[in-house]
């Protein structure tokens, strides 16, 4: 009955009220709404695209994406490096890649600090991230502000179900940079960072937070994600039917057929262009530039730029680095950190290949 109720309410609009809350379906309309009393709780859904200007590769770009540059690891297929079954038998390729792409070398981008600014303005309800680069934390978000849907490098665990000994970031980092496959000190099984591989369940926090967060969200801001990976992509359909949704991305995405979306349990797709469109807005281009454009309309642009400069200077001072800050005007750094935004599974689901 719940399925049928959701199907008829979300797909056919029966028994619901689709109130239009935006003056117009533009970035200006979103900004005006954000400055009103109606918008008090914002959820951000973010993926690899918010970190590329820091020098971090996404997954799917034909020449620069991570999957296009794994030949040296002699994998049976690119995704194998993030499959739990392959990892347990052959952990060496993953840890070789982890050394090359380890977190801590890169600065948060304008997008990360825009989310920080939402927090400081009292608007951020939660940031759901597919990324494992930890840049949301570096930018100043607290664990309570975050749902790290695909896990984190902050902790690691023994893969043996009979052991599950926990190890801190410092322990794992020492092993990776010593080029030693991390082995459990108690049982000698492999130790894996707490990032979610293909074939593993998402963290319990992902499911517990969505139960309450999406009942009260006033605005979804979706940035830098292909919305191809489940169950993360289904989050766009969990907000109330009147909740506006802003996509900041290089291309339009999330436009699933409503009937097929409900039949597959994926929720309501984005509708930017039809005559029935009433709440979805797409700003297409570089994610940092999109955040700056929105901040400008909100009257926050100088505050955002000052925050980026101050925080980058602080990071440089702490690391002793004099490298240029990766702002939107700067060229991205050539090195590249850990992957993110790839398919993970819920309990009982098989991973979907991108």
PDB file of N, CA, C and O in Angstrom, residues 114-171:
ATOM      1  N   UNK A 114      31.165  27.419   0.194  1.00  0.00           N
ATOM      2  CA  UNK A 114      29.785  27.885   0.085  1.00  0.00           C
ATOM      3  C   UNK A 114      28.885  27.077   1.029  1.00  0.00           C
ATOM      4  O   UNK A 114      28.013  27.634   1.705  1.00  0.00           O
ATOM      5  N   UNK A 115      29.121  25.768   1.098  1.00  0.00           N
ATOM      6  CA  UNK A 115      28.353  24.937   2.030  1.00  0.00           C
ATOM      7  C   UNK A 115      28.653  25.351   3.470  1.00  0.00           C
ATOM      8  O   UNK A 115      27.751  25.417   4.314  1.00  0.00           O
ATOM      9  N   UNK A 116      29.926  25.646   3.754  1.00  0.00           N
ATOM     10  CA  UNK A 116      30.301  26.160   5.081  1.00  0.00           C
ATOM     11  C   UNK A 116      29.542  27.454   5.388  1.00  0.00           C
ATOM     12  O   UNK A 116      29.079  27.674   6.514  1.00  0.00           O
ATOM     13  N   UNK A 117      29.403  28.315   4.378  1.00  0.00           N
ATOM     14  CA  UNK A 117      28.695  29.579   4.577  1.00  0.00           C
ATOM     15  C   UNK A 117      27.214  29.329   4.871  1.00  0.00           C
ATOM     16  O   UNK A 117      26.615  30.030   5.704  1.00  0.00           O
ATOM     17  N   UNK A 118      26.619  28.357   4.202  1.00  0.00           N
ATOM     18  CA  UNK A 118      25.231  27.982   4.516  1.00  0.00           C
ATOM     19  C   UNK A 118      25.105  27.588   5.986  1.00  0.00           C
ATOM     20  O   UNK A 118      24.132  27.956   6.660  1.00  0.00           O
ATOM     21  N   UNK A 119      26.098  26.858   6.482  1.00  0.00           N
ATOM     22  CA  UNK A 119      26.105  26.468   7.898  1.00  0.00           C
ATOM     23  C   UNK A 119      26.185  27.706   8.797  1.00  0.00           C
ATOM     24  O   UNK A 119      25.437  27.836   9.775  1.00  0.00           O
ATOM     25  N   UNK A 120      27.079  28.612   8.466  1.00  0.00           N
ATOM     26  CA  UNK A 120      27.256  29.812   9.287  1.00  0.00           C
ATOM     27  C   UNK A 120      26.022  30.710   9.259  1.00  0.00           C
ATOM     28  O   UNK A 120      25.755  31.435  10.228  1.00  0.00           O
ATOM     29  N   UNK A 121      25.278  30.670   8.157  1.00  0.00           N
ATOM     30  CA  UNK A 121      24.048  31.463   8.048  1.00  0.00           C
ATOM     31  C   UNK A 121      22.868  30.767   8.727  1.00  0.00           C
ATOM     32  O   UNK A 121      21.759  31.308   8.739  1.00  0.00           O
ATOM     33  N   UNK A 122      23.100  29.572   9.265  1.00  0.00           N
ATOM     34  CA  UNK A 122      22.026  28.843   9.929  1.00  0.00           C
ATOM     35  C   UNK A 122      21.060  28.166   8.989  1.00  0.00           C
ATOM     36  O   UNK A 122      19.953  27.794   9.391  1.00  0.00           O
ATOM     37  N   UNK A 123      21.466  27.972   7.728  1.00  0.00           N
ATOM     38  CA  UNK A 123      20.568  27.394   6.726  1.00  0.00           C
ATOM     39  C   UNK A 123      20.828  25.920   6.452  1.00  0.00           C
ATOM     40  O   UNK A 123      19.948  25.219   5.951  1.00  0.00           O
ATOM     41  N   UNK A 124      22.020  25.430   6.751  1.00  0.00           N
ATOM     42  CA  UNK A 124      22.378  24.069   6.376  1.00  0.00           C
ATOM     43  C   UNK A 124      21.756  23.060   7.334  1.00  0.00           C
ATOM     44  O   UNK A 124      22.058  23.039   8.523  1.00  0.00           O
ATOM     45  N   UNK A 125      20.882  22.221   6.785  1.00  0.00           N
ATOM     46  CA  UNK A 125      20.335  21.114   7.564  1.00  0.00           C
ATOM     47  C   UNK A 125      21.300  19.938   7.527  1.00  0.00           C
ATOM     48  O   UNK A 125      21.599  19.330   8.554  1.00  0.00           O
ATOM     49  N   UNK A 126      21.822  19.612   6.334  1.00  0.00           N
ATOM     50  CA  UNK A 126      22.763  18.506   6.208  1.00  0.00           C
ATOM     51  C   UNK A 126      23.434  18.572   4.843  1.00  0.00           C
ATOM     52  O   UNK A 126      22.843  19.030   3.868  1.00  0.00           O
ATOM     53  N   UNK A 127      24.660  18.085   4.778  1.00  0.00           N
ATOM     54  CA  UNK A 127      25.350  17.887   3.511  1.00  0.00           C
ATOM     55  C   UNK A 127      25.548  16.392   3.312  1.00  0.00           C
ATOM     56  O   UNK A 127      26.253  15.746   4.091  1.00  0.00           O
ATOM     57  N   UNK A 128      24.921  15.849   2.279  1.00  0.00           N
ATOM     58  CA  UNK A 128      25.092  14.452   1.912  1.00  0.00           C
ATOM     59  C   UNK A 128      26.152  14.404   0.808  1.00  0.00           C
ATOM     60  O   UNK A 128      25.954  14.979  -0.267  1.00  0.00           O
ATOM     61  N   UNK A 129      27.267  13.735   1.076  1.00  0.00           N
ATOM     62  CA  UNK A 129      28.352  13.714   0.102  1.00  0.00           C
ATOM     63  C   UNK A 129      28.669  12.297  -0.347  1.00  0.00           C
ATOM     64  O   UNK A 129      28.662  11.360   0.444  1.00  0.00           O
ATOM     65  N   UNK A 130      28.956  12.164  -1.636  1.00  0.00           N
ATOM     66  CA  UNK A 130      29.437  10.910  -2.189  1.00  0.00           C
ATOM     67  C   UNK A 130      30.959  10.822  -2.130  1.00  0.00           C
ATOM     68  O   UNK A 130      31.526   9.777  -2.424  1.00  0.00           O
ATOM     69  N   UNK A 131      31.604  11.910  -1.762  1.00  0.00           N
ATOM     70  CA  UNK A 131      33.051  12.001  -1.846  1.00  0.00           C
ATOM     71  C   UNK A 131      33.735  11.420  -0.612  1.00  0.00           C
ATOM     72  O   UNK A 131      33.198  11.498   0.502  1.00  0.00           O
ATOM     73  N   UNK A 132      34.937  10.897  -0.827  1.00  0.00           N
ATOM     74  CA  UNK A 132      35.719  10.372   0.287  1.00  0.00           C
ATOM     75  C   UNK A 132      37.005  11.170   0.475  1.00  0.00           C
ATOM     76  O   UNK A 132      37.927  10.724   1.165  1.00  0.00           O
ATOM     77  N   UNK A 133      37.100  12.360  -0.113  1.00  0.00           N
ATOM     78  CA  UNK A 133      38.328  13.146  -0.027  1.00  0.00           C
ATOM     79  C   UNK A 133      38.441  13.941   1.268  1.00  0.00           C
ATOM     80  O   UNK A 133      39.467  14.577   1.519  1.00  0.00           O
ATOM     81  N   UNK A 134      37.402  13.934   2.098  1.00  0.00           N
ATOM     82  CA  UNK A 134      37.353  14.600   3.420  1.00  0.00           C
ATOM     83  C   UNK A 134      37.387  16.131   3.331  1.00  0.00           C
ATOM     84  O   UNK A 134      37.515  16.800   4.359  1.00  0.00           O
ATOM     85  N   UNK A 135      37.236  16.706   2.138  1.00  0.00           N
ATOM     86  CA  UNK A 135      37.358  18.162   2.012  1.00  0.00           C
ATOM     87  C   UNK A 135      36.209  18.910   2.683  1.00  0.00           C
ATOM     88  O   UNK A 135      36.363  20.073   3.058  1.00  0.00           O
ATOM     89  N   UNK A 136      35.062  18.261   2.852  1.00  0.00           N
ATOM     90  CA  UNK A 136      33.975  18.914   3.606  1.00  0.00           C
ATOM     91  C   UNK A 136      34.413  19.165   5.046  1.00  0.00           C
ATOM     92  O   UNK A 136      34.159  20.233   5.610  1.00  0.00           O
ATOM     93  N   UNK A 137      35.097  18.202   5.645  1.00  0.00           N
ATOM     94  CA  UNK A 137      35.599  18.363   7.015  1.00  0.00           C
ATOM     95  C   UNK A 137      36.688  19.433   7.068  1.00  0.00           C
ATOM     96  O   UNK A 137      36.708  20.258   7.983  1.00  0.00           O
ATOM     97  N   UNK A 138      37.589  19.409   6.092  1.00  0.00           N
ATOM     98  CA  UNK A 138      38.659  20.403   6.055  1.00  0.00           C
ATOM     99  C   UNK A 138      38.079  21.809   5.932  1.00  0.00           C
ATOM    100  O   UNK A 138      38.604  22.768   6.502  1.00  0.00           O
ATOM    101  N   UNK A 139      36.967  21.936   5.220  1.00  0.00           N
ATOM    102  CA  UNK A 139      36.330  23.245   5.027  1.00  0.00           C
ATOM    103  C   UNK A 139      35.615  23.744   6.280  1.00  0.00           C
ATOM    104  O   UNK A 139      35.200  24.899   6.324  1.00  0.00           O
ATOM    105  N   UNK A 140      35.459  22.888   7.281  1.00  0.00           N
ATOM    106  CA  UNK A 140      34.878  23.345   8.541  1.00  0.00           C
ATOM    107  C   UNK A 140      33.545  22.747   8.904  1.00  0.00           C
ATOM    108  O   UNK A 140      32.934  23.156   9.893  1.00  0.00           O
ATOM    109  N   UNK A 141      33.060  21.764   8.129  1.00  0.00           N
ATOM    110  CA  UNK A 141      31.821  21.100   8.515  1.00  0.00           C
ATOM    111  C   UNK A 141      32.121  20.068   9.599  1.00  0.00           C
ATOM    112  O   UNK A 141      33.147  19.379   9.571  1.00  0.00           O
ATOM    113  N   UNK A 142      31.234  19.973  10.561  1.00  0.00           N
ATOM    114  CA  UNK A 142      31.377  19.011  11.647  1.00  0.00           C
ATOM    115  C   UNK A 142      30.739  17.679  11.247  1.00  0.00           C
ATOM    116  O   UNK A 142      29.905  17.636  10.331  1.00  0.00           O
ATOM    117  N   UNK A 143      31.111  16.586  11.924  1.00  0.00           N
ATOM    118  CA  UNK A 143      30.490  15.298  11.618  1.00  0.00           C
ATOM    119  C   UNK A 143      28.967  15.328  11.639  1.00  0.00           C
ATOM    120  O   UNK A 143      28.316  14.668  10.825  1.00  0.00           O
ATOM    121  N   UNK A 144      28.379  16.129  12.531  1.00  0.00           N
ATOM    122  CA  UNK A 144      26.924  16.221  12.618  1.00  0.00           C
ATOM    123  C   UNK A 144      26.326  16.867  11.378  1.00  0.00           C
ATOM    124  O   UNK A 144      25.173  16.610  11.026  1.00  0.00           O
ATOM    125  N   UNK A 145      27.100  17.714  10.694  1.00  0.00           N
ATOM    126  CA  UNK A 145      26.618  18.392   9.488  1.00  0.00           C
ATOM    127  C   UNK A 145      26.622  17.471   8.275  1.00  0.00           C
ATOM    128  O   UNK A 145      26.011  17.788   7.259  1.00  0.00           O
ATOM    129  N   UNK A 146      27.332  16.344   8.385  1.00  0.00           N
ATOM    130  CA  UNK A 146      27.632  15.512   7.229  1.00  0.00           C
ATOM    131  C   UNK A 146      26.963  14.153   7.270  1.00  0.00           C
ATOM    132  O   UNK A 146      26.784  13.576   8.331  1.00  0.00           O
ATOM    133  N   UNK A 147      26.624  13.671   6.080  1.00  0.00           N
ATOM    134  CA  UNK A 147      26.370  12.248   5.872  1.00  0.00           C
ATOM    135  C   UNK A 147      27.335  11.820   4.774  1.00  0.00           C
ATOM    136  O   UNK A 147      27.162  12.192   3.606  1.00  0.00           O
ATOM    137  N   UNK A 148      28.371  11.105   5.159  1.00  0.00           N
ATOM    138  CA  UNK A 148      29.376  10.641   4.204  1.00  0.00           C
ATOM    139  C   UNK A 148      28.894   9.308   3.648  1.00  0.00           C
ATOM    140  O   UNK A 148      29.220   8.237   4.151  1.00  0.00           O
ATOM    141  N   UNK A 149      28.097   9.418   2.592  1.00  0.00           N
ATOM    142  CA  UNK A 149      27.349   8.260   2.100  1.00  0.00           C
ATOM    143  C   UNK A 149      28.252   7.118   1.662  1.00  0.00           C
ATOM    144  O   UNK A 149      27.863   5.952   1.756  1.00  0.00           O
ATOM    145  N   UNK A 150      29.427   7.450   1.172  1.00  0.00           N
ATOM    146  CA  UNK A 150      30.329   6.421   0.681  1.00  0.00           C
ATOM    147  C   UNK A 150      31.537   6.232   1.588  1.00  0.00           C
ATOM    148  O   UNK A 150      32.581   5.738   1.166  1.00  0.00           O
ATOM    149  N   UNK A 151      31.364   6.633   2.847  1.00  0.00           N
ATOM    150  CA  UNK A 151      32.374   6.351   3.845  1.00  0.00           C
ATOM    151  C   UNK A 151      33.447   7.414   3.954  1.00  0.00           C
ATOM    152  O   UNK A 151      33.342   8.508   3.405  1.00  0.00           O
ATOM    153  N   UNK A 152      34.521   7.073   4.680  1.00  0.00           N
ATOM    154  CA  UNK A 152      35.560   8.040   4.997  1.00  0.00           C
ATOM    155  C   UNK A 152      36.885   7.324   5.238  1.00  0.00           C
ATOM    156  O   UNK A 152      36.922   6.147   5.611  1.00  0.00           O
ATOM    157  N   UNK A 153      37.978   8.071   5.045  1.00  0.00           N
ATOM    158  CA  UNK A 153      39.309   7.572   5.366  1.00  0.00           C
ATOM    159  C   UNK A 153      39.662   7.777   6.840  1.00  0.00           C
ATOM    160  O   UNK A 153      40.713   7.331   7.289  1.00  0.00           O
ATOM    161  N   UNK A 154      38.805   8.441   7.601  1.00  0.00           N
ATOM    162  CA  UNK A 154      39.163   8.805   8.978  1.00  0.00           C
ATOM    163  C   UNK A 154      39.410   7.602   9.868  1.00  0.00           C
ATOM    164  O   UNK A 154      40.207   7.675  10.804  1.00  0.00           O
ATOM    165  N   UNK A 155      38.721   6.517   9.608  1.00  0.00           N
ATOM    166  CA  UNK A 155      38.939   5.294  10.375  1.00  0.00           C
ATOM    167  C   UNK A 155      39.072   4.109   9.432  1.00  0.00           C
ATOM    168  O   UNK A 155      38.671   4.182   8.262  1.00  0.00           O
ATOM    169  N   UNK A 156      39.631   3.029   9.941  1.00  0.00           N
ATOM    170  CA  UNK A 156      39.793   1.785   9.172  1.00  0.00           C
ATOM    171  C   UNK A 156      39.452   0.612  10.072  1.00  0.00           C
ATOM    172  O   UNK A 156      39.520   0.717  11.297  1.00  0.00           O
ATOM    173  N   UNK A 157      39.074  -0.520   9.446  1.00  0.00           N
ATOM    174  CA  UNK A 157      38.737  -1.722  10.214  1.00  0.00           C
ATOM    175  C   UNK A 157      39.310  -2.965   9.540  1.00  0.00           C
ATOM    176  O   UNK A 157      39.434  -3.023   8.311  1.00  0.00           O
ATOM    177  N   UNK A 158      39.615  -3.938  10.373  1.00  0.00           N
ATOM    178  CA  UNK A 158      39.986  -5.263   9.876  1.00  0.00           C
ATOM    179  C   UNK A 158      38.797  -5.839   9.116  1.00  0.00           C
ATOM    180  O   UNK A 158      37.650  -5.722   9.546  1.00  0.00           O
ATOM    181  N   UNK A 159      39.061  -6.473   7.972  1.00  0.00           N
ATOM    182  CA  UNK A 159      37.972  -6.988   7.151  1.00  0.00           C
ATOM    183  C   UNK A 159      37.398  -8.302   7.694  1.00  0.00           C
ATOM    184  O   UNK A 159      36.329  -8.730   7.265  1.00  0.00           O
ATOM    185  N   UNK A 160      38.079  -8.933   8.630  1.00  0.00           N
ATOM    186  CA  UNK A 160      37.572 -10.185   9.183  1.00  0.00           C
ATOM    187  C   UNK A 160      36.328  -9.934  10.028  1.00  0.00           C
ATOM    188  O   UNK A 160      36.370  -9.131  10.971  1.00  0.00           O
ATOM    189  N   UNK A 161      35.207 -10.581   9.717  1.00  0.00           N
ATOM    190  CA  UNK A 161      33.978 -10.365  10.502  1.00  0.00           C
ATOM    191  C   UNK A 161      34.111 -10.836  11.945  1.00  0.00           C
ATOM    192  O   UNK A 161      33.337 -10.411  12.805  1.00  0.00           O
ATOM    193  N   UNK A 162      35.079 -11.681  12.237  1.00  0.00           N
ATOM    194  CA  UNK A 162      35.280 -12.160  13.609  1.00  0.00           C
ATOM    195  C   UNK A 162      36.178 -11.240  14.421  1.00  0.00           C
ATOM    196  O   UNK A 162      36.316 -11.429  15.640  1.00  0.00           O
ATOM    197  N   UNK A 163      36.772 -10.261  13.756  1.00  0.00           N
ATOM    198  CA  UNK A 163      37.709  -9.362  14.440  1.00  0.00           C
ATOM    199  C   UNK A 163      37.207  -7.915  14.429  1.00  0.00           C
ATOM    200  O   UNK A 163      36.841  -7.388  15.463  1.00  0.00           O
ATOM    201  N   UNK A 164      37.238  -7.288  13.249  1.00  0.00           N
ATOM    202  CA  UNK A 164      36.766  -5.905  13.057  1.00  0.00           C
ATOM    203  C   UNK A 164      37.509  -4.888  13.926  1.00  0.00           C
ATOM    204  O   UNK A 164      36.960  -3.871  14.347  1.00  0.00           O
ATOM    205  N   UNK A 165      38.764  -5.166  14.231  1.00  0.00           N
ATOM    206  CA  UNK A 165      39.577  -4.227  15.004  1.00  0.00           C
ATOM    207  C   UNK A 165      39.654  -2.886  14.272  1.00  0.00           C
ATOM    208  O   UNK A 165      39.840  -2.830  13.061  1.00  0.00           O
ATOM    209  N   UNK A 166      39.502  -1.785  15.009  1.00  0.00           N
ATOM    210  CA  UNK A 166      39.534  -0.439  14.421  1.00  0.00           C
ATOM    211  C   UNK A 166      40.926   0.151  14.504  1.00  0.00           C
ATOM    212  O   UNK A 166      41.651  -0.053  15.490  1.00  0.00           O
ATOM    213  N   UNK A 167      41.297   0.916  13.475  1.00  0.00           N
ATOM    214  CA  UNK A 167      42.591   1.590  13.429  1.00  0.00           C
ATOM    215  C   UNK A 167      42.390   3.052  13.020  1.00  0.00           C
ATOM    216  O   UNK A 167      41.529   3.358  12.185  1.00  0.00           O
ATOM    217  N   UNK A 168      43.189   3.969  13.587  1.00  0.00           N
ATOM    218  CA  UNK A 168      43.026   5.393  13.274  1.00  0.00           C
ATOM    219  C   UNK A 168      43.681   5.782  11.954  1.00  0.00           C
ATOM    220  O   UNK A 168      44.452   5.003  11.360  1.00  0.00           O
ATOM    221  N   UNK A 169      43.409   6.997  11.521  1.00  0.00           N
ATOM    222  CA  UNK A 169      43.951   7.520  10.272  1.00  0.00           C
ATOM    223  C   UNK A 169      45.471   7.492  10.270  1.00  0.00           C
ATOM    224  O   UNK A 169      46.099   7.139   9.267  1.00  0.00           O
ATOM    225  N   UNK A 170      46.092   7.858  11.390  1.00  0.00           N
ATOM    226  CA  UNK A 170      47.553   7.910  11.463  1.00  0.00           C
ATOM    227  C   UNK A 170      48.178   6.537  11.222  1.00  0.00           C
ATOM    228  O   UNK A 170      49.217   6.416  10.565  1.00  0.00           O
ATOM    229  N   UNK A 171      47.558   5.489  11.749  1.00  0.00           N
ATOM    230  CA  UNK A 171      48.057   4.124  11.563  1.00  0.00           C
ATOM    231  C   UNK A 171      47.980   3.730  10.091  1.00  0.00           C
ATOM    232  O   UNK A 171      48.940   3.211   9.514  1.00  0.00           O
TER     233      UNK A 171
END
